[in-house]
Short mmCIF file of C-alpha atoms and ligand atoms in Angstrom, two decimals:
data_model
loop_
_atom_site.label_atom_id
_atom_site.label_comp_id
_atom_site.label_asym_id
_atom_site.label_seq_id
_atom_site.Cartn_x
_atom_site.Cartn_y
_atom_site.Cartn_z
CA MET A 28 -49.50 40.08 39.71
CA ILE A 29 -47.12 37.26 39.21
CA GLU A 30 -50.07 34.88 39.26
CA LYS A 31 -51.84 37.02 36.73
CA LEU A 32 -48.77 36.91 34.50
CA ASN A 33 -48.52 33.15 34.81
CA SER A 34 -52.17 32.70 33.89
CA ILE A 35 -51.61 34.94 30.83
CA LYS A 36 -48.74 32.64 29.89
CA GLU A 37 -50.92 29.58 30.40
CA GLU A 38 -53.73 31.08 28.31
CA ALA A 39 -51.31 32.01 25.50
CA LEU A 40 -49.93 28.51 25.42
CA ASN A 41 -53.47 27.10 25.03
CA GLU A 42 -54.62 29.56 22.41
CA ILE A 43 -51.56 29.32 20.16
CA GLN A 44 -52.87 25.87 19.16
CA ASP A 45 -55.78 27.48 17.31
CA VAL A 46 -53.61 29.92 15.42
CA ASN A 47 -53.15 28.71 11.81
CA ASP A 48 -52.80 31.69 9.50
CA GLU A 49 -51.39 35.17 9.28
CA THR A 50 -54.59 36.94 10.36
CA SER A 51 -55.06 34.85 13.48
CA ILE A 52 -51.40 35.29 14.42
CA ASN A 53 -51.85 39.08 14.27
CA ASN A 54 -54.96 38.83 16.41
CA PHE A 55 -53.09 36.63 18.88
CA LYS A 56 -50.26 39.13 19.11
CA SER A 57 -52.55 42.02 19.74
CA LYS A 58 -54.57 40.03 22.32
CA PHE A 59 -51.53 39.00 24.40
CA LEU A 60 -48.95 41.73 23.88
CA GLY A 61 -50.96 44.65 22.44
CA LYS A 62 -51.75 47.98 24.16
CA LYS A 63 -55.13 46.79 25.39
CA SER A 64 -53.97 43.35 26.49
CA ALA A 65 -54.09 41.90 29.99
CA PHE A 66 -50.32 41.89 29.92
CA SER A 67 -50.30 45.62 29.26
CA ASP A 68 -52.67 46.13 32.21
CA VAL A 69 -50.22 44.33 34.52
CA MET A 70 -47.36 46.48 33.23
CA SER A 71 -49.24 49.70 33.84
CA GLY A 72 -49.98 48.52 37.44
CA MET A 73 -46.27 48.15 38.21
CA LYS A 74 -45.79 51.81 38.98
CA ASP A 75 -47.59 51.35 42.32
CA LEU A 76 -45.27 48.56 43.48
CA SER A 77 -42.33 48.72 45.86
CA ALA A 78 -38.84 48.52 44.45
CA GLU A 79 -38.45 44.88 45.55
CA GLU A 80 -41.79 43.88 44.03
CA LYS A 81 -41.05 45.78 40.86
CA LYS A 82 -37.87 43.73 40.51
CA ASN A 83 -39.67 40.39 40.94
CA VAL A 84 -42.67 41.22 38.79
CA GLY A 85 -40.33 42.77 36.20
CA MET A 86 -38.35 39.53 35.91
CA VAL A 87 -41.48 37.41 35.49
CA SER A 88 -43.06 39.84 33.05
CA ASN A 89 -39.92 39.82 30.92
CA GLU A 90 -39.88 36.07 30.96
CA VAL A 91 -43.63 35.90 30.02
CA ARG A 92 -43.24 38.47 27.22
CA SER A 93 -40.34 36.66 25.65
CA PHE A 94 -42.19 33.34 26.07
CA ILE A 95 -45.22 34.71 24.19
CA GLN A 96 -43.02 36.38 21.55
CA ASP A 97 -41.25 33.08 21.09
CA LEU A 98 -44.61 31.32 20.58
CA ILE A 99 -45.54 33.91 17.98
CA ASP A 100 -42.20 33.62 16.12
CA LYS A 101 -42.27 29.85 16.02
CA LYS A 102 -45.88 29.79 14.86
CA ALA A 103 -45.23 32.39 12.14
CA ASP A 104 -42.28 30.37 10.94
CA SER A 105 -44.26 27.13 10.76
CA ILE A 106 -47.15 28.83 8.92
CA LYS A 107 -44.69 30.19 6.36
CA LYS A 108 -43.07 26.79 5.83
CA GLU A 109 -46.41 25.09 5.52
CA GLY A 110 -47.47 27.63 2.85
CA LEU A 111 -44.29 27.03 0.91
CA ASN A 112 -44.71 23.26 1.05
CA LYS A 113 -48.26 23.55 -0.19
CA LYS A 114 -47.11 25.73 -3.09
CA LEU A 115 -44.32 23.31 -3.98
CA GLU A 116 -46.75 20.43 -3.87
CA LYS A 117 -49.12 22.27 -6.18
CA ASP A 118 -46.39 23.26 -8.67
CA LYS A 119 -44.77 19.84 -8.71
CA ILE A 120 -43.46 18.92 -12.17
CA ASP A 121 -43.50 15.35 -13.31
CA VAL A 122 -40.29 15.14 -15.32
CA THR A 123 -41.28 11.69 -16.65
CA LEU A 124 -44.29 13.07 -18.57
CA PRO A 125 -43.82 13.15 -22.38
CA SER A 126 -42.94 16.61 -23.66
CA LYS A 127 -45.17 18.74 -25.83
CA LYS A 128 -44.46 18.06 -29.50
CA ARG A 129 -43.05 21.02 -31.36
CA ARG A 130 -43.61 21.10 -35.08
CA ALA A 131 -40.84 22.69 -37.08
CA GLY A 132 -41.74 24.71 -40.15
CA THR A 133 -41.34 23.15 -43.54
CA LYS A 134 -41.09 24.29 -47.13
CA HIS A 135 -44.24 24.78 -49.14
CA PRO A 136 -44.86 21.87 -51.57
CA LEU A 137 -44.41 24.20 -54.58
CA THR A 138 -41.05 25.32 -53.19
CA GLN A 139 -40.01 21.70 -52.66
CA VAL A 140 -40.86 20.81 -56.27
CA ARG A 141 -39.26 23.98 -57.65
CA GLU A 142 -36.04 23.24 -55.76
CA GLU A 143 -36.05 19.65 -57.00
CA ILE A 144 -36.27 20.95 -60.57
CA GLU A 145 -33.57 23.55 -59.92
CA ASP A 146 -31.24 20.90 -58.45
CA LEU A 147 -31.64 18.77 -61.56
CA PHE A 148 -30.85 21.56 -63.98
CA ILE A 149 -28.01 22.96 -61.87
CA SER A 150 -26.47 19.47 -62.04
CA MET A 151 -26.63 19.76 -65.84
CA GLY A 152 -24.84 23.12 -65.82
CA TYR A 153 -27.80 25.51 -66.06
CA ASP A 154 -27.95 28.98 -64.49
CA VAL A 155 -31.01 29.65 -62.33
CA VAL A 156 -32.30 33.15 -63.05
CA SER A 157 -35.00 35.18 -61.34
CA GLY A 158 -36.40 38.61 -62.07
CA PRO A 159 -39.30 41.09 -61.75
CA GLU A 160 -42.90 39.90 -61.76
CA VAL A 161 -43.97 43.18 -63.35
CA ASP A 162 -42.38 43.58 -66.77
CA SER A 163 -42.80 45.51 -70.00
CA ASP A 164 -44.99 44.53 -72.93
CA GLU A 165 -41.82 44.44 -75.00
CA ASN A 166 -40.17 41.78 -72.78
CA CYS A 167 -43.37 39.81 -72.23
CA PHE A 168 -44.64 39.82 -75.85
CA GLU A 169 -42.93 41.90 -78.53
CA LYS A 170 -39.48 40.38 -78.36
CA LEU A 171 -40.97 36.89 -78.10
CA ASN A 172 -42.48 37.21 -81.58
CA LEU A 173 -45.89 38.22 -80.25
CA PRO A 174 -46.60 41.66 -81.77
CA LYS A 175 -49.60 43.67 -80.55
CA SER A 176 -52.02 42.29 -83.11
CA HIS A 177 -51.03 38.65 -82.59
CA PRO A 178 -54.07 36.42 -81.82
CA ALA A 179 -52.00 34.23 -79.44
CA ARG A 180 -51.98 37.17 -77.01
CA ASP A 181 -55.63 36.43 -76.27
CA ALA A 182 -54.66 33.20 -74.51
CA GLN A 183 -52.43 35.18 -72.17
CA ASP A 184 -54.67 38.19 -71.68
CA SER A 185 -53.07 39.72 -68.71
CA PHE A 186 -53.06 42.15 -65.81
CA TYR A 187 -51.78 45.50 -67.08
CA ILE A 188 -50.45 48.06 -64.61
CA THR A 189 -50.08 50.74 -67.34
CA ASP A 190 -50.42 50.57 -71.15
CA ASP A 191 -46.91 49.13 -71.28
CA MET A 192 -46.34 47.37 -67.96
CA LEU A 193 -48.04 44.18 -66.80
CA LEU A 194 -47.82 41.26 -64.39
CA ARG A 195 -45.82 38.79 -66.42
CA PRO A 196 -47.96 36.08 -68.05
CA HIS A 197 -44.98 33.72 -68.29
CA THR A 198 -41.37 33.70 -67.11
CA SER A 199 -40.23 33.93 -70.76
CA SER A 200 -39.74 37.65 -70.12
CA MET A 201 -36.73 36.61 -68.04
CA GLN A 202 -35.30 34.77 -71.06
CA VAL A 203 -35.53 38.02 -73.04
CA ARG A 204 -33.88 39.97 -70.20
CA TYR A 205 -31.14 37.34 -69.92
CA MET A 206 -30.35 37.38 -73.64
CA THR A 207 -30.58 41.13 -74.20
CA SER A 208 -28.45 41.98 -71.17
CA MET A 209 -25.61 39.78 -72.43
CA GLU A 210 -22.94 42.14 -73.84
CA GLU A 211 -20.92 39.57 -75.76
CA LYS A 212 -23.35 36.97 -77.09
CA HIS A 213 -22.34 33.41 -76.30
CA ALA A 214 -23.82 29.97 -75.75
CA PHE A 215 -25.69 29.45 -72.46
CA LYS A 216 -28.11 27.25 -70.53
CA MET A 217 -30.58 28.75 -68.07
CA ILE A 218 -33.86 28.10 -66.27
CA CYS A 219 -36.13 30.79 -64.86
CA PRO A 220 -38.62 29.61 -62.24
CA GLY A 221 -41.12 32.07 -60.80
CA LYS A 222 -44.68 33.32 -60.31
CA THR A 223 -46.79 34.23 -63.28
CA TYR A 224 -50.26 35.78 -63.76
CA ARG A 225 -52.99 35.44 -66.35
CA ARG A 226 -56.63 36.44 -66.39
CA ASP A 227 -58.47 33.21 -65.71
CA ASP A 228 -61.53 31.89 -63.90
CA ASP A 229 -60.27 30.14 -60.79
CA ASP A 230 -61.36 26.53 -60.39
CA ALA A 231 -59.79 23.21 -59.39
CA THR A 232 -57.35 23.26 -62.32
CA HIS A 233 -57.09 26.96 -63.21
CA SER A 234 -55.78 29.95 -61.30
CA HIS A 235 -55.02 33.58 -62.14
CA GLN A 236 -51.70 33.07 -60.40
CA PHE A 237 -49.44 30.09 -60.85
CA SER A 238 -45.75 29.33 -61.13
CA GLN A 239 -43.70 28.23 -64.04
CA VAL A 240 -40.24 26.95 -64.70
CA GLU A 241 -38.95 27.70 -68.14
CA GLY A 242 -35.67 26.62 -69.66
CA LEU A 243 -33.65 28.01 -72.52
CA VAL A 244 -30.52 26.66 -74.16
CA VAL A 245 -28.77 28.60 -76.90
CA GLY A 246 -25.61 27.55 -78.69
CA GLU A 247 -24.12 26.37 -81.95
CA ASN A 248 -25.36 23.02 -83.26
CA ILE A 249 -28.24 22.69 -80.78
CA SER A 250 -30.82 20.33 -82.19
CA LEU A 251 -34.21 18.82 -81.37
CA SER A 252 -32.48 15.68 -80.10
CA ASP A 253 -30.80 17.78 -77.37
CA LEU A 254 -34.24 18.98 -76.33
CA LYS A 255 -35.64 15.44 -76.31
CA GLY A 256 -32.75 14.10 -74.23
CA THR A 257 -33.07 16.94 -71.72
CA LEU A 258 -36.81 16.52 -71.26
CA GLU A 259 -36.50 12.74 -70.95
CA CYS A 260 -34.04 13.30 -68.14
CA PHE A 261 -36.46 15.79 -66.52
CA ALA A 262 -39.44 13.39 -66.78
CA LYS A 263 -37.48 10.49 -65.27
CA ARG A 264 -36.25 12.63 -62.39
CA MET A 265 -39.70 13.97 -61.55
CA PHE A 266 -41.87 10.91 -62.21
CA GLY A 267 -39.60 7.85 -61.97
CA THR A 268 -36.92 6.15 -64.03
CA GLY A 269 -39.29 3.99 -66.08
CA ARG A 270 -41.00 6.97 -67.71
CA GLU A 271 -41.11 7.61 -71.45
CA ILE A 272 -41.96 10.85 -73.19
CA ARG A 273 -43.63 11.62 -76.51
CA PHE A 274 -43.79 14.80 -78.57
CA ARG A 275 -46.98 16.07 -80.19
CA ALA A 276 -46.84 18.91 -82.72
CA SER A 277 -48.19 22.19 -81.38
CA PHE A 278 -47.92 25.93 -81.86
CA PHE A 279 -46.21 28.65 -79.83
CA PRO A 280 -45.24 31.99 -81.38
CA PHE A 281 -41.75 31.92 -79.87
CA THR A 282 -40.71 28.41 -81.00
CA GLU A 283 -40.58 26.70 -84.39
CA PRO A 284 -41.20 23.80 -84.51
CA SER A 285 -43.29 23.58 -81.30
CA TYR A 286 -44.41 20.58 -79.29
CA GLU A 287 -46.53 19.49 -76.39
CA VAL A 288 -44.78 16.85 -74.34
CA ASP A 289 -46.53 13.93 -72.65
CA VAL A 290 -45.05 11.56 -70.10
CA SER A 291 -46.16 7.93 -69.88
CA CYS A 292 -48.58 7.54 -66.97
CA PHE A 293 -46.70 6.73 -63.76
CA ASN A 294 -49.88 5.36 -62.21
CA CYS A 295 -50.94 2.75 -64.75
CA ASP A 296 -47.84 2.45 -66.96
CA LYS A 297 -49.79 3.26 -70.15
CA LYS A 298 -52.65 0.83 -69.42
CA GLY A 299 -55.11 3.68 -68.82
CA CYS A 300 -56.50 5.10 -65.58
CA ASN A 301 -58.29 8.18 -64.18
CA ILE A 302 -55.07 10.20 -63.85
CA CYS A 303 -54.19 9.88 -67.54
CA LYS A 304 -57.87 10.00 -68.60
CA HIS A 305 -57.45 6.48 -69.95
CA THR A 306 -54.95 7.53 -72.62
CA GLY A 307 -51.82 6.19 -70.89
CA TRP A 308 -50.15 9.60 -71.30
CA ILE A 309 -50.12 12.82 -69.27
CA GLU A 310 -49.34 16.23 -70.75
CA ILE A 311 -46.59 17.93 -68.73
CA LEU A 312 -45.12 20.82 -70.71
CA GLY A 313 -44.69 22.77 -73.95
CA CYS A 314 -41.45 23.24 -75.83
CA GLY A 315 -39.77 23.80 -79.15
CA MET A 316 -36.77 25.17 -81.03
CA VAL A 317 -36.35 28.92 -80.42
CA HIS A 318 -37.88 30.96 -83.25
CA PRO A 319 -35.18 32.79 -85.26
CA ASN A 320 -37.10 36.04 -84.75
CA VAL A 321 -36.72 35.73 -80.96
CA LEU A 322 -32.96 35.16 -81.29
CA GLU A 323 -32.64 38.18 -83.60
CA ASN A 324 -34.85 40.37 -81.35
CA CYS A 325 -32.50 39.61 -78.47
CA GLY A 326 -29.33 40.30 -80.45
CA PHE A 327 -28.29 36.74 -81.38
CA ASP A 328 -27.27 35.91 -84.95
CA HIS A 329 -29.74 33.15 -85.89
CA THR A 330 -27.52 31.89 -88.66
CA LYS A 331 -24.89 31.07 -86.04
CA TYR A 332 -26.97 30.20 -82.98
CA GLN A 333 -29.89 27.86 -82.42
CA GLY A 334 -31.64 26.95 -79.22
CA PHE A 335 -34.47 25.15 -77.55
CA ALA A 336 -36.93 26.30 -74.91
CA PHE A 337 -39.45 24.60 -72.67
CA GLY A 338 -41.91 25.65 -70.02
CA ALA A 339 -43.82 23.72 -67.37
CA GLY A 340 -46.30 24.69 -64.65
CA ILE A 341 -44.88 23.88 -61.23
CA GLU A 342 -48.40 23.39 -59.77
CA ARG A 343 -49.11 20.83 -62.49
CA ILE A 344 -45.89 18.91 -61.87
CA ALA A 345 -46.51 19.00 -58.09
CA SER A 346 -50.14 17.91 -58.48
CA LEU A 347 -49.15 14.95 -60.63
CA LYS A 348 -46.37 13.98 -58.26
CA TYR A 349 -48.46 14.20 -55.09
CA GLY A 350 -52.00 13.51 -56.40
CA VAL A 351 -53.31 17.00 -55.54
CA THR A 352 -56.68 17.43 -57.24
CA ASN A 353 -57.49 21.06 -56.37
CA MET A 354 -54.76 23.57 -57.20
CA ARG A 355 -56.37 26.18 -54.89
CA ASP A 356 -55.01 24.08 -52.02
CA TYR A 357 -51.58 25.49 -52.82
CA PHE A 358 -52.68 29.05 -52.12
CA THR A 359 -55.19 28.83 -49.26
CA ASN A 360 -52.58 27.88 -46.65
CA ASP A 361 -54.74 25.29 -44.93
CA TYR A 362 -52.47 23.70 -42.36
CA ARG A 363 -54.17 20.29 -42.78
CA PHE A 364 -53.04 20.29 -46.44
CA LEU A 365 -49.57 21.71 -45.87
CA LYS A 366 -48.68 19.30 -43.06
CA ASN A 367 -48.81 16.42 -45.58
CA PHE A 368 -45.56 17.82 -46.93
CA ASP A 369 -43.95 18.25 -43.51
CA ARG A 370 -41.26 15.61 -43.34
CA LYS A 371 -39.68 16.90 -40.16
CA GLU A 372 -41.20 16.26 -36.77
CA ILE A 373 -39.32 16.46 -33.51
ZN1 ZN B 48 -52.76 6.24 -66.18
#
């Protein structure tokens, strides 16, 4: 029996070499120490032995069992370590590789231009005012000297929500709100940037939605020269210090006299190019002295107060500044377009 046990030990020692994973280690265990193993047969034969023999065989069998168990434990341990090493090798991180670039969000080009305009006027003491995009016919037209029958309404034919409420066709409705809400009338300077809506056929230079910035200054002794000086400052800030402006007579119902304002072409310096359509000048905004009717409609005594007003399209200013040829690019959110205005990259 002792010989049998020793040969089991010998066999186990040989076979452990071929054990290399969890399944084979379980098979090995059941083959050498399981219920149907040769070792188990020897154990069950012990009952027929004498006391002395039992003692000897018992000692050897204990020694063989713990030898085999030891083989199993060591093998299981080394298989586990090997698995871990393989996993570590596979998951190895190369800390010297360059990191993935993360792009931070940036402001929309129209927001950037609007804020640049706001900064300029804030520095000149203007309030920046915002308000509802749906407003009454009275605020959008009536009080601005555009009664219901006025032909100039056709140019601003708009999106009505009800008979009296509409998507504002210009931010001038905010000027009306600002003036009428003032309890004690006094001199002021304000700009009102915001979205506006007019019925239009969308193409590269027209859109049913666009944004405006309008300005209004009311006070005593306000003259056309104040308006000219202000707009010259605006043109130089937006298009460069060398720019000149010129006024052309025009018509708006809410101003008298009214003007279209051109800026000298920043691309060709008045020599003529595609941007200025070979005229040397680019139209940038409309303006004029506030019509006395508008002042009266909003509760201001026109014999005491005068004022000037101007309005520019933010898309137009942005397009001129950045050479954008299709204004739909501002609204379609194509990342390839927007990333041109992304100045931050980390
Ligand atoms: Zn030009």
